[in-house]
mmCIF file of C-alpha atoms in Angstrom:
data_model
loop_
_atom_site.group_PDB
_atom_site.id
_atom_site.type_symbol
_atom_site.label_atom_id
_atom_site.label_comp_id
_atom_site.label_asym_id
_atom_site.label_seq_id
_atom_site.Cartn_x
_atom_site.Cartn_y
_atom_site.Cartn_z
ATOM 1 C CA UNK A 1 23.249 6.409 -81.756
ATOM 2 C CA UNK A 2 19.320 7.588 -82.312
ATOM 3 C CA UNK A 3 17.480 9.669 -80.248
ATOM 4 C CA UNK A 4 13.837 11.196 -79.849
ATOM 5 C CA UNK A 5 13.105 14.927 -78.341
ATOM 6 C CA UNK A 6 9.431 15.013 -77.839
ATOM 7 C CA UNK A 7 8.811 19.227 -77.250
ATOM 8 C CA UNK A 8 11.432 19.464 -80.091
ATOM 9 C CA UNK A 9 9.690 23.257 -80.876
ATOM 10 C CA UNK A 10 10.547 25.167 -77.525
ATOM 11 C CA UNK A 11 13.467 26.771 -76.630
ATOM 12 C CA UNK A 12 15.051 23.974 -73.659
ATOM 13 C CA UNK A 13 13.692 20.631 -76.454
ATOM 14 C CA UNK A 14 15.249 23.005 -79.536
ATOM 15 C CA UNK A 15 18.350 23.360 -78.104
ATOM 16 C CA UNK A 16 19.071 19.756 -76.952
ATOM 17 C CA UNK A 17 18.538 19.149 -80.807
ATOM 18 C CA UNK A 18 20.934 21.362 -81.875
ATOM 19 C CA UNK A 19 23.122 20.015 -79.020
ATOM 20 C CA UNK A 20 23.011 16.020 -80.249
ATOM 21 C CA UNK A 21 23.238 16.910 -84.168
ATOM 22 C CA UNK A 22 26.603 19.124 -83.460
ATOM 23 C CA UNK A 23 27.808 15.891 -81.002
ATOM 24 C CA UNK A 24 27.145 14.323 -84.702
ATOM 25 C CA UNK A 25 23.594 12.299 -83.533
ATOM 26 C CA UNK A 26 20.915 11.125 -84.981
ATOM 27 C CA UNK A 27 17.738 13.317 -84.085
ATOM 28 C CA UNK A 28 13.962 12.578 -84.753
ATOM 29 C CA UNK A 29 12.136 15.922 -83.662
ATOM 30 C CA UNK A 30 8.384 15.394 -82.507
ATOM 31 C CA UNK A 31 5.895 17.857 -82.407
ATOM 32 C CA UNK A 32 2.292 18.220 -82.609
ATOM 33 C CA UNK A 33 0.524 18.463 -85.944
ATOM 34 C CA UNK A 34 -0.422 22.764 -84.953
ATOM 35 C CA UNK A 35 3.191 23.567 -83.462
ATOM 36 C CA UNK A 36 5.097 26.187 -84.852
ATOM 37 C CA UNK A 37 8.919 24.849 -85.592
ATOM 38 C CA UNK A 38 10.464 28.368 -85.920
ATOM 39 C CA UNK A 39 12.847 27.166 -83.643
ATOM 40 C CA UNK A 40 13.674 24.019 -85.446
ATOM 41 C CA UNK A 41 14.756 26.805 -87.903
ATOM 42 C CA UNK A 42 18.442 25.819 -89.396
ATOM 43 C CA UNK A 43 18.985 22.323 -88.157
ATOM 44 C CA UNK A 44 18.278 18.877 -90.384
ATOM 45 C CA UNK A 45 16.306 16.266 -88.017
ATOM 46 C CA UNK A 46 14.026 13.776 -88.782
ATOM 47 C CA UNK A 47 10.549 15.664 -87.624
ATOM 48 C CA UNK A 48 7.733 12.989 -86.651
ATOM 49 C CA UNK A 49 4.240 14.230 -85.769
ATOM 50 C CA UNK A 50 2.883 12.907 -81.628
ATOM 51 C CA UNK A 51 0.785 13.274 -79.292
ATOM 52 C CA UNK A 52 1.221 12.842 -75.316
ATOM 53 C CA UNK A 53 -2.049 11.352 -75.080
ATOM 54 C CA UNK A 54 -2.153 9.683 -78.277
ATOM 55 C CA UNK A 55 0.120 6.766 -77.355
ATOM 56 C CA UNK A 56 0.530 4.280 -80.289
ATOM 57 C CA UNK A 57 2.076 7.669 -81.813
ATOM 58 C CA UNK A 58 4.642 7.594 -79.174
ATOM 59 C CA UNK A 59 5.624 4.352 -79.829
ATOM 60 C CA UNK A 60 5.783 4.840 -83.525
ATOM 61 C CA UNK A 61 8.138 7.949 -82.561
ATOM 62 C CA UNK A 62 10.056 6.241 -80.689
ATOM 63 C CA UNK A 63 10.777 2.700 -82.775
ATOM 64 C CA UNK A 64 14.956 2.386 -83.661
ATOM 65 C CA UNK A 65 15.144 5.187 -81.337
ATOM 66 C CA UNK A 66 17.992 4.300 -78.312
ATOM 67 C CA UNK A 67 17.465 7.692 -76.352
ATOM 68 C CA UNK A 68 14.886 9.428 -75.395
ATOM 69 C CA UNK A 69 14.379 12.933 -74.378
ATOM 70 C CA UNK A 70 11.187 13.963 -73.020
ATOM 71 C CA UNK A 71 11.115 17.983 -72.637
ATOM 72 C CA UNK A 72 7.317 18.336 -74.111
ATOM 73 C CA UNK A 73 5.683 20.159 -71.098
ATOM 74 C CA UNK A 74 3.836 23.417 -70.020
ATOM 75 C CA UNK A 75 6.377 25.876 -68.612
ATOM 76 C CA UNK A 76 4.490 29.094 -69.168
ATOM 77 C CA UNK A 77 2.776 27.977 -65.662
ATOM 78 C CA UNK A 78 1.484 31.762 -65.826
ATOM 79 C CA UNK A 79 -0.793 31.758 -69.027
ATOM 80 C CA UNK A 80 -1.910 28.495 -68.409
ATOM 81 C CA UNK A 81 -4.798 26.885 -65.929
ATOM 82 C CA UNK A 82 -3.353 24.385 -63.391
ATOM 83 C CA UNK A 83 -5.218 21.675 -64.653
ATOM 84 C CA UNK A 84 -4.084 22.020 -67.817
ATOM 85 C CA UNK A 85 0.202 21.745 -66.662
ATOM 86 C CA UNK A 86 -1.513 18.906 -64.177
ATOM 87 C CA UNK A 87 -2.322 17.055 -67.222
ATOM 88 C CA UNK A 88 0.279 17.303 -69.539
ATOM 89 C CA UNK A 89 3.455 17.239 -67.368
ATOM 90 C CA UNK A 90 2.064 14.258 -65.351
ATOM 91 C CA UNK A 91 -0.302 12.359 -67.322
ATOM 92 C CA UNK A 92 1.649 13.230 -70.166
ATOM 93 C CA UNK A 93 5.104 12.028 -68.611
ATOM 94 C CA UNK A 94 3.549 9.368 -67.796
ATOM 95 C CA UNK A 95 2.315 7.838 -71.475
ATOM 96 C CA UNK A 96 6.109 9.108 -72.273
ATOM 97 C CA UNK A 97 7.326 6.876 -70.507
ATOM 98 C CA UNK A 98 4.738 3.387 -70.874
ATOM 99 C CA UNK A 99 6.067 3.741 -74.405
ATOM 100 C CA UNK A 100 9.224 4.107 -73.624
ATOM 101 C CA UNK A 101 9.324 0.675 -71.522
ATOM 102 C CA UNK A 102 6.891 -0.376 -74.468
ATOM 103 C CA UNK A 103 9.287 0.738 -76.951
ATOM 104 C CA UNK A 104 12.381 -0.740 -75.100
ATOM 105 C CA UNK A 105 14.661 2.378 -75.793
ATOM 106 C CA UNK A 106 18.249 2.563 -74.037
ATOM 107 C CA UNK A 107 17.442 5.119 -72.218
ATOM 108 C CA UNK A 108 15.030 8.187 -70.712
ATOM 109 C CA UNK A 109 16.097 11.403 -69.977
ATOM 110 C CA UNK A 110 13.235 13.905 -68.897
ATOM 111 C CA UNK A 111 13.130 17.189 -68.681
ATOM 112 C CA UNK A 112 12.368 18.332 -64.882
ATOM 113 C CA UNK A 113 12.447 22.177 -63.415
ATOM 114 C CA UNK A 114 14.425 23.695 -60.756
ATOM 115 C CA UNK A 115 10.540 24.229 -59.951
ATOM 116 C CA UNK A 116 10.575 20.577 -58.393
ATOM 117 C CA UNK A 117 12.465 21.197 -55.807
ATOM 118 C CA UNK A 118 10.473 24.111 -54.510
ATOM 119 C CA UNK A 119 11.902 27.284 -53.015
ATOM 120 C CA UNK A 120 15.680 27.159 -50.786
ATOM 121 C CA UNK A 121 15.633 27.925 -46.661
ATOM 122 C CA UNK A 122 16.760 31.639 -47.459
ATOM 123 C CA UNK A 123 20.611 31.958 -47.747
ATOM 124 C CA UNK A 124 20.324 28.386 -49.048
ATOM 125 C CA UNK A 125 20.833 27.091 -52.496
ATOM 126 C CA UNK A 126 18.785 23.981 -53.926
ATOM 127 C CA UNK A 127 21.130 21.215 -54.907
ATOM 128 C CA UNK A 128 19.799 17.696 -56.479
ATOM 129 C CA UNK A 129 18.865 16.134 -52.470
ATOM 130 C CA UNK A 130 15.704 19.047 -52.217
ATOM 131 C CA UNK A 131 12.362 18.112 -51.580
ATOM 132 C CA UNK A 132 8.837 20.148 -52.965
ATOM 133 C CA UNK A 133 8.454 21.640 -49.994
ATOM 134 C CA UNK A 134 5.244 24.136 -50.732
ATOM 135 C CA UNK A 135 1.719 23.702 -51.066
ATOM 136 C CA UNK A 136 0.548 22.196 -54.966
ATOM 137 C CA UNK A 137 -1.609 25.715 -55.206
ATOM 138 C CA UNK A 138 1.254 27.994 -54.179
ATOM 139 C CA UNK A 139 3.231 26.489 -57.290
ATOM 140 C CA UNK A 140 1.199 24.288 -59.553
ATOM 141 C CA UNK A 141 3.941 23.752 -62.217
ATOM 142 C CA UNK A 142 6.586 22.965 -59.424
ATOM 143 C CA UNK A 143 4.377 20.430 -57.644
ATOM 144 C CA UNK A 144 3.695 19.448 -61.201
ATOM 145 C CA UNK A 145 7.803 18.532 -62.059
ATOM 146 C CA UNK A 146 7.699 16.549 -58.624
ATOM 147 C CA UNK A 147 4.791 14.546 -59.141
ATOM 148 C CA UNK A 148 6.482 14.280 -63.251
ATOM 149 C CA UNK A 149 9.574 13.074 -61.613
ATOM 150 C CA UNK A 150 7.672 10.800 -58.722
ATOM 151 C CA UNK A 151 6.704 8.398 -62.372
ATOM 152 C CA UNK A 152 10.166 8.419 -63.835
ATOM 153 C CA UNK A 153 11.193 6.854 -60.770
ATOM 154 C CA UNK A 154 8.964 4.694 -60.439
ATOM 155 C CA UNK A 155 9.597 3.097 -63.656
ATOM 156 C CA UNK A 156 13.113 3.124 -62.842
ATOM 157 C CA UNK A 157 12.210 0.741 -60.384
ATOM 158 C CA UNK A 158 10.484 -1.126 -62.975
ATOM 159 C CA UNK A 159 13.373 -1.747 -64.984
ATOM 160 C CA UNK A 160 13.640 1.933 -67.119
ATOM 161 C CA UNK A 161 17.098 3.398 -67.454
ATOM 162 C CA UNK A 162 16.321 7.381 -66.701
ATOM 163 C CA UNK A 163 18.348 10.663 -66.009
ATOM 164 C CA UNK A 164 16.465 13.531 -64.616
ATOM 165 C CA UNK A 165 17.746 16.794 -64.851
ATOM 166 C CA UNK A 166 16.425 20.255 -63.522
ATOM 167 C CA UNK A 167 16.736 23.481 -65.877
ATOM 168 C CA UNK A 168 17.118 26.916 -63.749
ATOM 169 C CA UNK A 169 15.244 29.250 -65.530
ATOM 170 C CA UNK A 170 16.337 29.547 -68.836
ATOM 171 C CA UNK A 171 17.712 32.288 -72.315
ATOM 172 C CA UNK A 172 18.793 31.689 -75.672
ATOM 173 C CA UNK A 173 18.428 30.781 -78.949
ATOM 174 C CA UNK A 174 15.437 29.554 -80.735
ATOM 175 C CA UNK A 175 12.866 30.449 -77.758
ATOM 176 C CA UNK A 176 10.211 30.899 -80.216
ATOM 177 C CA UNK A 177 7.327 30.964 -77.324
ATOM 178 C CA UNK A 178 8.618 34.035 -75.543
ATOM 179 C CA UNK A 179 9.718 32.213 -72.046
ATOM 180 C CA UNK A 180 12.670 33.456 -71.106
ATOM 181 C CA UNK A 181 12.485 35.966 -73.536
ATOM 182 C CA UNK A 182 9.082 38.173 -72.736
ATOM 183 C CA UNK A 183 12.002 39.597 -70.073
ATOM 184 C CA UNK A 184 13.875 41.245 -73.015
ATOM 185 C CA UNK A 185 10.659 43.239 -75.111
ATOM 186 C CA UNK A 186 10.054 44.244 -71.698
ATOM 187 C CA UNK A 187 12.581 46.138 -71.468
ATOM 188 C CA UNK A 188 12.771 47.100 -74.736
ATOM 189 C CA UNK A 189 9.289 47.929 -74.094
ATOM 190 C CA UNK A 190 10.357 49.948 -70.909
ATOM 191 C CA UNK A 191 7.538 48.263 -69.110
ATOM 192 C CA UNK A 192 9.661 46.590 -66.633
ATOM 193 C CA UNK A 193 10.197 50.147 -64.337
ATOM 194 C CA UNK A 194 10.676 47.940 -61.806
ATOM 195 C CA UNK A 195 12.436 44.665 -60.129
ATOM 196 C CA UNK A 196 10.821 42.818 -57.531
ATOM 197 C CA UNK A 197 13.102 41.787 -54.373
ATOM 198 C CA UNK A 198 13.729 38.001 -55.366
ATOM 199 C CA UNK A 199 16.465 35.975 -56.889
ATOM 200 C CA UNK A 200 16.961 33.546 -59.190
ATOM 201 C CA UNK A 201 19.232 30.903 -61.150
ATOM 202 C CA UNK A 202 19.240 31.732 -64.853
ATOM 203 C CA UNK A 203 20.494 29.123 -67.325
ATOM 204 C CA UNK A 204 22.191 29.410 -70.979
ATOM 205 C CA UNK A 205 19.740 27.988 -73.480
ATOM 206 C CA UNK A 206 22.972 26.424 -75.340
ATOM 207 C CA UNK A 207 24.349 25.567 -71.733
ATOM 208 C CA UNK A 208 20.797 23.807 -71.034
ATOM 209 C CA UNK A 209 21.206 21.603 -74.714
ATOM 210 C CA UNK A 210 24.719 20.497 -73.881
ATOM 211 C CA UNK A 211 23.653 18.764 -70.428
ATOM 212 C CA UNK A 212 20.789 16.921 -71.625
ATOM 213 C CA UNK A 213 23.130 15.405 -73.898
ATOM 214 C CA UNK A 214 25.724 15.000 -71.847
ATOM 215 C CA UNK A 215 22.958 13.337 -69.213
ATOM 216 C CA UNK A 216 22.054 10.978 -71.507
ATOM 217 C CA UNK A 217 25.995 9.934 -71.912
ATOM 218 C CA UNK A 218 27.419 10.242 -67.983
ATOM 219 C CA UNK A 219 24.985 10.318 -65.602
ATOM 220 C CA UNK A 220 23.899 7.658 -63.456
ATOM 221 C CA UNK A 221 20.813 6.259 -63.247
ATOM 222 C CA UNK A 222 17.644 7.406 -61.158
ATOM 223 C CA UNK A 223 19.958 10.520 -60.812
ATOM 224 C CA UNK A 224 18.891 14.494 -60.746
ATOM 225 C CA UNK A 225 21.390 16.518 -61.908
ATOM 226 C CA UNK A 226 20.367 20.241 -61.673
ATOM 227 C CA UNK A 227 21.381 22.313 -65.055
ATOM 228 C CA UNK A 228 21.989 26.372 -63.889
ATOM 229 C CA UNK A 229 24.199 29.141 -64.338
ATOM 230 C CA UNK A 230 24.663 32.883 -62.687
ATOM 231 C CA UNK A 231 22.696 33.943 -59.445
ATOM 232 C CA UNK A 232 21.139 37.179 -60.197
ATOM 233 C CA UNK A 233 18.662 39.276 -58.241
ATOM 234 C CA UNK A 234 15.990 40.446 -60.811
ATOM 235 C CA UNK A 235 17.304 43.807 -60.232
ATOM 236 C CA UNK A 236 20.607 42.448 -61.555
ATOM 237 C CA UNK A 237 18.899 39.978 -64.841
ATOM 238 C CA UNK A 238 17.006 43.755 -66.282
ATOM 239 C CA UNK A 239 19.956 45.837 -65.033
ATOM 240 C CA UNK A 240 22.150 43.553 -67.944
ATOM 241 C CA UNK A 241 19.006 42.849 -70.330
ATOM 242 C CA UNK A 242 18.382 46.481 -70.362
ATOM 243 C CA UNK A 243 22.302 47.384 -71.687
ATOM 244 C CA UNK A 244 22.353 44.438 -74.244
ATOM 245 C CA UNK A 245 18.190 45.523 -75.555
ATOM 246 C CA UNK A 246 18.739 49.349 -75.413
ATOM 247 C CA UNK A 247 15.693 49.865 -72.662
ATOM 248 C CA UNK A 248 15.777 51.478 -69.819
ATOM 249 C CA UNK A 249 16.863 50.198 -66.624
ATOM 250 C CA UNK A 250 14.404 49.813 -63.552
ATOM 251 C CA UNK A 251 14.782 52.646 -61.278
ATOM 252 C CA UNK A 252 13.232 50.768 -57.930
ATOM 253 C CA UNK A 253 12.887 48.007 -56.088
ATOM 254 C CA UNK A 254 9.365 46.987 -54.282
ATOM 255 C CA UNK A 255 9.973 45.374 -50.966
ATOM 256 C CA UNK A 256 9.464 42.085 -49.755
ATOM 257 C CA UNK A 257 5.872 43.253 -48.208
ATOM 258 C CA UNK A 258 4.755 45.218 -51.611
ATOM 259 C CA UNK A 259 5.482 41.827 -53.864
ATOM 260 C CA UNK A 260 2.481 40.040 -51.251
ATOM 261 C CA UNK A 261 -0.215 42.899 -51.448
ATOM 262 C CA UNK A 262 0.083 42.609 -54.756
ATOM 263 C CA UNK A 263 -0.134 39.032 -54.263
ATOM 264 C CA UNK A 264 -3.019 39.074 -52.277
ATOM 265 C CA UNK A 265 -4.407 42.090 -54.835
ATOM 266 C CA UNK A 266 -4.289 39.980 -58.174
ATOM 267 C CA UNK A 267 -5.917 36.794 -56.425
ATOM 268 C CA UNK A 268 -8.980 38.490 -55.444
ATOM 269 C CA UNK A 269 -9.483 40.283 -58.813
ATOM 270 C CA UNK A 270 -8.199 37.571 -61.346
ATOM 271 C CA UNK A 271 -11.363 36.653 -62.581
ATOM 272 C CA UNK A 272 -12.413 40.238 -63.136
ATOM 273 C CA UNK A 273 -9.227 42.422 -65.199
ATOM 274 C CA UNK A 274 -6.406 40.892 -67.154
ATOM 275 C CA UNK A 275 -3.151 40.608 -66.081
ATOM 276 C CA UNK A 276 -0.342 39.762 -67.603
ATOM 277 C CA UNK A 277 1.505 37.624 -64.201
ATOM 278 C CA UNK A 278 0.241 35.342 -61.785
ATOM 279 C CA UNK A 279 -0.538 36.047 -58.540
ATOM 280 C CA UNK A 280 2.159 32.191 -58.083
ATOM 281 C CA UNK A 281 4.856 34.218 -60.060
ATOM 282 C CA UNK A 282 4.547 37.378 -58.102
ATOM 283 C CA UNK A 283 4.725 35.519 -54.666
ATOM 284 C CA UNK A 284 8.033 33.861 -55.935
ATOM 285 C CA UNK A 285 9.498 36.754 -57.747
ATOM 286 C CA UNK A 286 9.608 38.245 -53.558
ATOM 287 C CA UNK A 287 11.983 35.188 -52.899
ATOM 288 C CA UNK A 288 16.064 34.404 -53.626
ATOM 289 C CA UNK A 289 15.783 30.793 -55.611
ATOM 290 C CA UNK A 290 19.540 30.261 -55.967
ATOM 291 C CA UNK A 291 20.771 27.124 -57.117
ATOM 292 C CA UNK A 292 23.938 25.084 -56.612
ATOM 293 C CA UNK A 293 24.803 22.898 -60.213
ATOM 294 C CA UNK A 294 28.533 21.595 -58.637
ATOM 295 C CA UNK A 295 26.910 18.162 -59.526
ATOM 296 C CA UNK A 296 26.504 18.339 -62.678
ATOM 297 C CA UNK A 297 29.910 20.235 -63.741
ATOM 298 C CA UNK A 298 31.451 18.130 -61.401
ATOM 299 C CA UNK A 299 30.191 14.439 -63.159
ATOM 300 C CA UNK A 300 28.634 15.446 -66.543
ATOM 301 C CA UNK A 301 30.733 18.698 -67.129
ATOM 302 C CA UNK A 302 28.549 21.365 -67.632
ATOM 303 C CA UNK A 303 29.400 24.546 -69.025
ATOM 304 C CA UNK A 304 28.684 27.441 -67.847
ATOM 305 C CA UNK A 305 27.957 30.125 -69.863
ATOM 306 C CA UNK A 306 27.663 33.716 -68.497
ATOM 307 C CA UNK A 307 24.146 35.094 -68.175
ATOM 308 C CA UNK A 308 24.918 38.171 -70.163
ATOM 309 C CA UNK A 309 25.767 36.046 -73.261
ATOM 310 C CA UNK A 310 22.809 34.315 -72.986
ATOM 311 C CA UNK A 311 20.918 37.509 -73.457
ATOM 312 C CA UNK A 312 23.150 38.134 -76.453
ATOM 313 C CA UNK A 313 22.591 35.282 -78.145
ATOM 314 C CA UNK A 314 18.651 34.848 -77.022
ATOM 315 C CA UNK A 315 18.395 38.576 -78.826
ATOM 316 C CA UNK A 316 20.571 38.284 -81.658
ATOM 317 C CA UNK A 317 18.457 35.496 -82.444
ATOM 318 C CA UNK A 318 15.463 37.486 -82.129
ATOM 319 C CA UNK A 319 16.991 40.365 -84.439
ATOM 320 C CA UNK A 320 18.096 38.294 -86.928
ATOM 321 C CA UNK A 321 14.403 36.761 -87.716
ATOM 322 C CA UNK A 322 13.018 40.794 -87.646
ATOM 323 C CA UNK A 323 11.161 39.817 -83.765
ATOM 324 C CA UNK A 324 12.803 42.634 -81.746
#
């Protein structure tokens, strides 16, 4: 059994590659010609150059593969213009789906996001039945993933065997692009002196990698599987990270009204001032976006590693490379 992984140089993609190798599958890792390959260090895989906007390269990459894991995406939405997010996440997915249909692969596993599920009502958890419920401008990344899921479901209706997975925020090794790992940097350097009032769900990167493979092996066609972990306030996340990396814990939690004012200020001034965060990120950080991974646990056997362990694994990976 052979699998192609797009986005193999990102944290999730590299952990999917590692999980496939642990289970004895042959793996072909697709990356762009300019990609940094640090995340694949130590993984014995076949590498192939491809591009989401070069359809012939996608078909060639899929030749001889039984499964395709489409992980490639823009996930650092706070650093990327919305038009780029939509182009890569929606049109790029459309190109992968069309290539998979042409190549005749047995199964496509699409990496969506909990962002595609919107924001839950207060006191409720997101699950696979949740529907994106925000104005597109409020969260372009989540909206782009919602639209990409629609592309996949249209292909399922045409006969493609596809499964969707929705990872939560991811922490762990092989995060060479500092997505979840940026939290470790902020805390270690003493910049996380305050905590937003909300919270989110954090999944261990190794669990998310395993969850993708389990979805390929056991998932039902056309179904979503939410790959989450611990539901934690932002303050608790920063406290745990500080105890692992040796940084300072936050000394204040801002109320929601302060975050609302900060969001408006960033939105009005970002043309003139460069911020390390986007107004969408500020708004979301004041919400409790918690998840229920029960379906993936029951149907797939999805593991649940504690957040502290995921932080320790990420920190160890960075330290081994002299990055922290």
